[in-house]
Short mmCIF file of C-alpha atoms and ligand atoms in Angstrom, two decimals:
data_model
loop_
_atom_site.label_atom_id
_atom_site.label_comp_id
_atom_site.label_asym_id
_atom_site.label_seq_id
_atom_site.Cartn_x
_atom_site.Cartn_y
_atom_site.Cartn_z
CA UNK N 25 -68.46 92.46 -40.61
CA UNK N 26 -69.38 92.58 -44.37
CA UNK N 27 -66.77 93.51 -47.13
CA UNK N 28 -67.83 94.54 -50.23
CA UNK N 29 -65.69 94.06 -52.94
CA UNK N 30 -66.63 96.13 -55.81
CA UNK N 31 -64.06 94.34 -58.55
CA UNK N 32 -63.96 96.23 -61.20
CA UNK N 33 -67.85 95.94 -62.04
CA UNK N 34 -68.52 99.59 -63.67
CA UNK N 35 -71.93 99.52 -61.62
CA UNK N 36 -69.05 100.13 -58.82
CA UNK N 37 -66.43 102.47 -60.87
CA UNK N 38 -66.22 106.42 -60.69
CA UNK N 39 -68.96 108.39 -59.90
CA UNK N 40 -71.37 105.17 -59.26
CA UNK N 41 -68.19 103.48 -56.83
CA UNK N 42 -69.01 106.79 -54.90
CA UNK N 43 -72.72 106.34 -54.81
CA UNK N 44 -72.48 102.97 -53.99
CA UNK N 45 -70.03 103.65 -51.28
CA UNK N 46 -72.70 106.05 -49.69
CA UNK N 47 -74.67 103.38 -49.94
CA UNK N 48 -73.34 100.84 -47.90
CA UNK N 49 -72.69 103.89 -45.37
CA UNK N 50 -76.14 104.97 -45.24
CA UNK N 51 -76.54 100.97 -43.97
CA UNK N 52 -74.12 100.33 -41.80
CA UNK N 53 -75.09 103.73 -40.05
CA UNK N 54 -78.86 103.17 -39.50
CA UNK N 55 -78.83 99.62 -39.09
CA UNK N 56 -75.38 99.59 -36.71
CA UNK N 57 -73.59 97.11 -38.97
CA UNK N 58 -69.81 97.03 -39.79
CA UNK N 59 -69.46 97.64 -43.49
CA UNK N 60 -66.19 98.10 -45.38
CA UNK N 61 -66.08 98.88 -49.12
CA UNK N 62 -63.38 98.10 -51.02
CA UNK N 63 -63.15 100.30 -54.20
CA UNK N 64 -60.37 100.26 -57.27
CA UNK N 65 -57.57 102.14 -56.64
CA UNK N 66 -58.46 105.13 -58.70
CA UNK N 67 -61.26 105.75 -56.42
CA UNK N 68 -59.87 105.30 -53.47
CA UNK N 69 -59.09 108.85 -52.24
CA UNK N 70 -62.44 110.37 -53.62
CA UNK N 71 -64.67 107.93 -51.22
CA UNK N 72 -62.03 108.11 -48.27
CA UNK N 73 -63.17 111.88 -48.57
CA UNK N 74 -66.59 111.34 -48.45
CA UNK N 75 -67.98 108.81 -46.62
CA UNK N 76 -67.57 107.70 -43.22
CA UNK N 77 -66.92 103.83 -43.10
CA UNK N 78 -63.59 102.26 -43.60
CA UNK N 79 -61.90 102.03 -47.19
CA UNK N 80 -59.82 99.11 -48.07
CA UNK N 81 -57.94 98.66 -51.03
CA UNK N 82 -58.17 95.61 -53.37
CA UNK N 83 -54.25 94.96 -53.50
CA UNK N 84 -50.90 97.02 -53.68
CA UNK N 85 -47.58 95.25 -54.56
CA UNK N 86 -44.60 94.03 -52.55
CA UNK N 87 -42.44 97.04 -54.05
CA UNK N 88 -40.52 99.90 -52.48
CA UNK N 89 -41.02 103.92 -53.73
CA UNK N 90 -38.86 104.05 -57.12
CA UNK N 91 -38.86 102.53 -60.30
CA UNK N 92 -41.85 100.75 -60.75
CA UNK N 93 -44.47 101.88 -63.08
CA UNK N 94 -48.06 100.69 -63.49
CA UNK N 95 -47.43 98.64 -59.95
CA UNK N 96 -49.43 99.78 -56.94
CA UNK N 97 -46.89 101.31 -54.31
CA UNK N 98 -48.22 100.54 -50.41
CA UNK N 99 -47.80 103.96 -49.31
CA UNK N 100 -49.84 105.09 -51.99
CA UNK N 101 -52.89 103.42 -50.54
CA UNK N 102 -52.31 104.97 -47.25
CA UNK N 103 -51.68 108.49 -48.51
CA UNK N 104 -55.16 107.53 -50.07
CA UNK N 105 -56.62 106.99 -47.20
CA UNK N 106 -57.20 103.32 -46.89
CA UNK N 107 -57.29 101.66 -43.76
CA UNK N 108 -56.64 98.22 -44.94
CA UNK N 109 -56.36 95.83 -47.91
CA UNK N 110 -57.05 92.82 -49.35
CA UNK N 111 -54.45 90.90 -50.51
CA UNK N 112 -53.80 87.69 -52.83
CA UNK N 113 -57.53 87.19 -54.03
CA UNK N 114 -58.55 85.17 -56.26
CA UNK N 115 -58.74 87.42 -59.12
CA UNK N 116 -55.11 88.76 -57.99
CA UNK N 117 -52.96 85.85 -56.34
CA UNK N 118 -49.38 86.32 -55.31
CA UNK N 119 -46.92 84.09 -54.33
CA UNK N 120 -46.33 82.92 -50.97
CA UNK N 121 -43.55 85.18 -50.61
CA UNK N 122 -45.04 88.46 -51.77
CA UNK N 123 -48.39 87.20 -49.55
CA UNK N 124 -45.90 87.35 -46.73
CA UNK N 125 -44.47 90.26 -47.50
CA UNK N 126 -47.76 92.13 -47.92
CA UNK N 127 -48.88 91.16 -44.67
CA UNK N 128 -45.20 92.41 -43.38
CA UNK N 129 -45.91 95.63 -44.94
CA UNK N 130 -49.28 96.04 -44.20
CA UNK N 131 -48.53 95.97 -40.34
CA UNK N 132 -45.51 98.30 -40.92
CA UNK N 133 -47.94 100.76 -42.61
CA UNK N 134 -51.03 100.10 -39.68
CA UNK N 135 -53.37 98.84 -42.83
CA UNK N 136 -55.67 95.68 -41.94
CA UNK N 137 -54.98 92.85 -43.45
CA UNK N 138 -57.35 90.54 -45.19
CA UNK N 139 -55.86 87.54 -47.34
CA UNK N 140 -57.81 85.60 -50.01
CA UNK N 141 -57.38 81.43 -49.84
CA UNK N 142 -59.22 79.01 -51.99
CA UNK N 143 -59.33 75.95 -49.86
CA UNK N 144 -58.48 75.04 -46.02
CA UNK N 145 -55.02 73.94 -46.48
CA UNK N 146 -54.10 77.56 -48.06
CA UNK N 147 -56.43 78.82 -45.42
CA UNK N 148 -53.60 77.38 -42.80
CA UNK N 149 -50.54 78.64 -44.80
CA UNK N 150 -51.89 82.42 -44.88
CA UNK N 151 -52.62 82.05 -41.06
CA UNK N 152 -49.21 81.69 -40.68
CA UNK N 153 -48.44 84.77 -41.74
CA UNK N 154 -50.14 86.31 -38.91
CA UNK N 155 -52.95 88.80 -41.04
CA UNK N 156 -55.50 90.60 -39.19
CA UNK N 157 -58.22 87.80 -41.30
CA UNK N 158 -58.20 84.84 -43.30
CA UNK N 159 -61.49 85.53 -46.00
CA UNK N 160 -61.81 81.45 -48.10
CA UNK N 161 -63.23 81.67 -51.31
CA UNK N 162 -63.81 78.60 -53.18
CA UNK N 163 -63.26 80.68 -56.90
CA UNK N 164 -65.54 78.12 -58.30
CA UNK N 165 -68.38 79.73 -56.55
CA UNK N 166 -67.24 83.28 -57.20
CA UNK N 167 -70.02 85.09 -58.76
CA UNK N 168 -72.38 82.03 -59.17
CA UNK N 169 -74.83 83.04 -57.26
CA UNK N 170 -75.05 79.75 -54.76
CA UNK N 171 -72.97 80.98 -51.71
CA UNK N 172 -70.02 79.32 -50.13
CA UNK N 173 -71.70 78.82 -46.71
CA UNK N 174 -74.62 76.53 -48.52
CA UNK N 175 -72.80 74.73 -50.92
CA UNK N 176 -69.21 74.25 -49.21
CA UNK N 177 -69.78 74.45 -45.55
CA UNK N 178 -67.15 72.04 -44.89
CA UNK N 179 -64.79 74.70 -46.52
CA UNK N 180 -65.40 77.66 -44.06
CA UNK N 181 -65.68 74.98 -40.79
CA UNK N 182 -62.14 73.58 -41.73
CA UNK N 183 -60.62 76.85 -42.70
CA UNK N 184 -62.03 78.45 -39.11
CA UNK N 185 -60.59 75.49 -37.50
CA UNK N 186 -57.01 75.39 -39.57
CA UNK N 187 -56.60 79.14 -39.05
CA UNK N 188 -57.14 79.10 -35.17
CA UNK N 189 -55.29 76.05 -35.01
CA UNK N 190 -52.22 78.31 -36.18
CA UNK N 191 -53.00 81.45 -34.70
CA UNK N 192 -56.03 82.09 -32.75
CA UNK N 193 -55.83 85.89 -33.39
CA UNK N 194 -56.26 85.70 -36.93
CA UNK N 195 -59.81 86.25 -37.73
CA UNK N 196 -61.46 84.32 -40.48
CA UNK N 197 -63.97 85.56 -43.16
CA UNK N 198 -65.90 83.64 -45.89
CA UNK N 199 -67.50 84.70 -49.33
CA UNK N 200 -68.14 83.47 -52.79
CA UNK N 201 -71.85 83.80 -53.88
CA UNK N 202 -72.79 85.36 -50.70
CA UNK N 203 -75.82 87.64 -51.22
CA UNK N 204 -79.18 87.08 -48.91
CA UNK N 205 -79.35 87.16 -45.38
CA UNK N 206 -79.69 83.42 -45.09
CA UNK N 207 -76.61 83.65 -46.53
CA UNK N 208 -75.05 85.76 -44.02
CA UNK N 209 -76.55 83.92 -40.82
CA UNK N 210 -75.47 80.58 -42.23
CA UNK N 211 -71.88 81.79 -42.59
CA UNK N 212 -71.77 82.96 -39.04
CA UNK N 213 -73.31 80.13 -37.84
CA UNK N 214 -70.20 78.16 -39.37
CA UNK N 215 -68.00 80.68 -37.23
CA UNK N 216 -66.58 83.13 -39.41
CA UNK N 217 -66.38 86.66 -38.27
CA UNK N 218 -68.15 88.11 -41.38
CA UNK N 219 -68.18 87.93 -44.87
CA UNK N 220 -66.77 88.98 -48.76
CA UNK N 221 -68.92 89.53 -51.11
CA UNK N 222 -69.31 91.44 -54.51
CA UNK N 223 -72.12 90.50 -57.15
CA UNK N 224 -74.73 89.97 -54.88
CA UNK N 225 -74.73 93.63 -54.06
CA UNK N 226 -72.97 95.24 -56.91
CA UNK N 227 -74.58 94.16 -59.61
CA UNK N 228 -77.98 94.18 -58.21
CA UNK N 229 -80.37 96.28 -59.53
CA UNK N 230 -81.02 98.09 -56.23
CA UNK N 231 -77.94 97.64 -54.17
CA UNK N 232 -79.40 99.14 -50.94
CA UNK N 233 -81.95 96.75 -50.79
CA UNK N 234 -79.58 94.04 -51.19
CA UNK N 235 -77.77 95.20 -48.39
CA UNK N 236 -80.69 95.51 -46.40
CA UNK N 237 -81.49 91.56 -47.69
CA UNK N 238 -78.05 90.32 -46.42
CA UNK N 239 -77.89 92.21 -43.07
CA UNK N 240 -81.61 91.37 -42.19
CA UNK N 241 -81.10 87.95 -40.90
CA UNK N 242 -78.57 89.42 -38.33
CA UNK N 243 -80.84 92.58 -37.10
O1 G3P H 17 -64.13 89.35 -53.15
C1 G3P H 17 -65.40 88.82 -53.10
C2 G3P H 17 -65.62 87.80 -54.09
O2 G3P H 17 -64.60 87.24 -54.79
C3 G3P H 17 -66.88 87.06 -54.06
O3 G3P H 17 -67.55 87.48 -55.19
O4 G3P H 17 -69.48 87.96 -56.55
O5 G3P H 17 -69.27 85.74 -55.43
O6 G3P H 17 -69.76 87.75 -54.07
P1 G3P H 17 -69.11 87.21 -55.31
#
């Protein structure tokens, strides 16, 4: 499982979040691997529409339908068409409360949930909270290029164990600097059930052969 994040690069906003969404669905079709994009919200609906791979959003807020402008209301990333979210990451954290009631929320509305941790003991308070996945990002590494699953391995084996040791339903996820295949087969091989990644793909300067870099190893 490989989720792209696509920030809010503009190689990944508007008309290019659309191309690169085809993209990643053009590779996950003909090379049977499970890709899921995650777009801003202003492009949400558009790629739901046209491409055929799951759309996650990047984050909605714990709020109810009312008074609330400029936040992102859950049901408004359903009626977009998401089919899950990430929540809390790095560039976006919440408190434990709102984390909780995100994940709450996210159930009530059938989105997956995917929350962001920097470390292993945060790894084990998110598990907690019962989401469908853990993803660890040491936000040092974020965007540097030198992935997570090289350079921190002992992150990603403790947060694996700490979330199972909680709740062995949760599934766990790594990313930060993510981007070749080695990449990819050394994260599984630390027993993660995929990865998140952005740069690596999104700002390369021909994303499809990224892709088809970082699901090689695994083909
Ligand atoms: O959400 C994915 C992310 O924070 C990792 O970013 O650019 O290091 O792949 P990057």
């Amino acid at each position: 499982m490989i989720v792209l994040n696509f920030k809010t690069y503009i190689e990944a906003t508007g008309r290019k979040a659309l191309e690169l969404a085809r993209v990643c669905e053009e590779v996950s079709k003909d090379k049977g691997v499970s890709i899921i994009v995650c777009p801003q919200h202003a492009d949400l609906a558009v790629i739901v529409g046209e491409v055929d791979i799951p759309v996650y959003a990047q984050h909605f807020d714990n709020i109810e339908p009312g008074s609330h402008t400029g936040w992102v209301l859950p049901e408004a990333v359903v009626e977009a068409g998401a089919s899950g979210t990430l929540i809390n990451h790095s560039e976006h954290r919440l408190s434990a409360a709102d984390i909780e009631a995100c994940v709450v929320k996210s159930k009530a509305l059938g989105l997956v949930s995917i929350v962001c941790s920097n470390n292993v003991a945060v790894s084990k308070a998110c598990a907690a909270f019962s989401p469908d996945y853990v993803a660890v990002e040491p936000p040092e590494l974020i965007g540097s290029g030198v992935s997570v699953s090289e350079a921190q391995p002992e992150v990603v084996t403790g947060s694996v164990d700490a979330v199972k040791s909680v709740n062995d339903k949760v599934g766990v996820l790594c990313g930060a600097g993510v981007s070749t295949g080695d990449d990819l087969v050394k994260a599984l091989d630390l027993g993660v059930e995929g990865v998140l990644l952005a740069s690596g793909v999104v700002k390369a300067e021909d994303p499809k052969q990224a892709l088809l870099d970082l699901v090689s190893g695994i083909l």
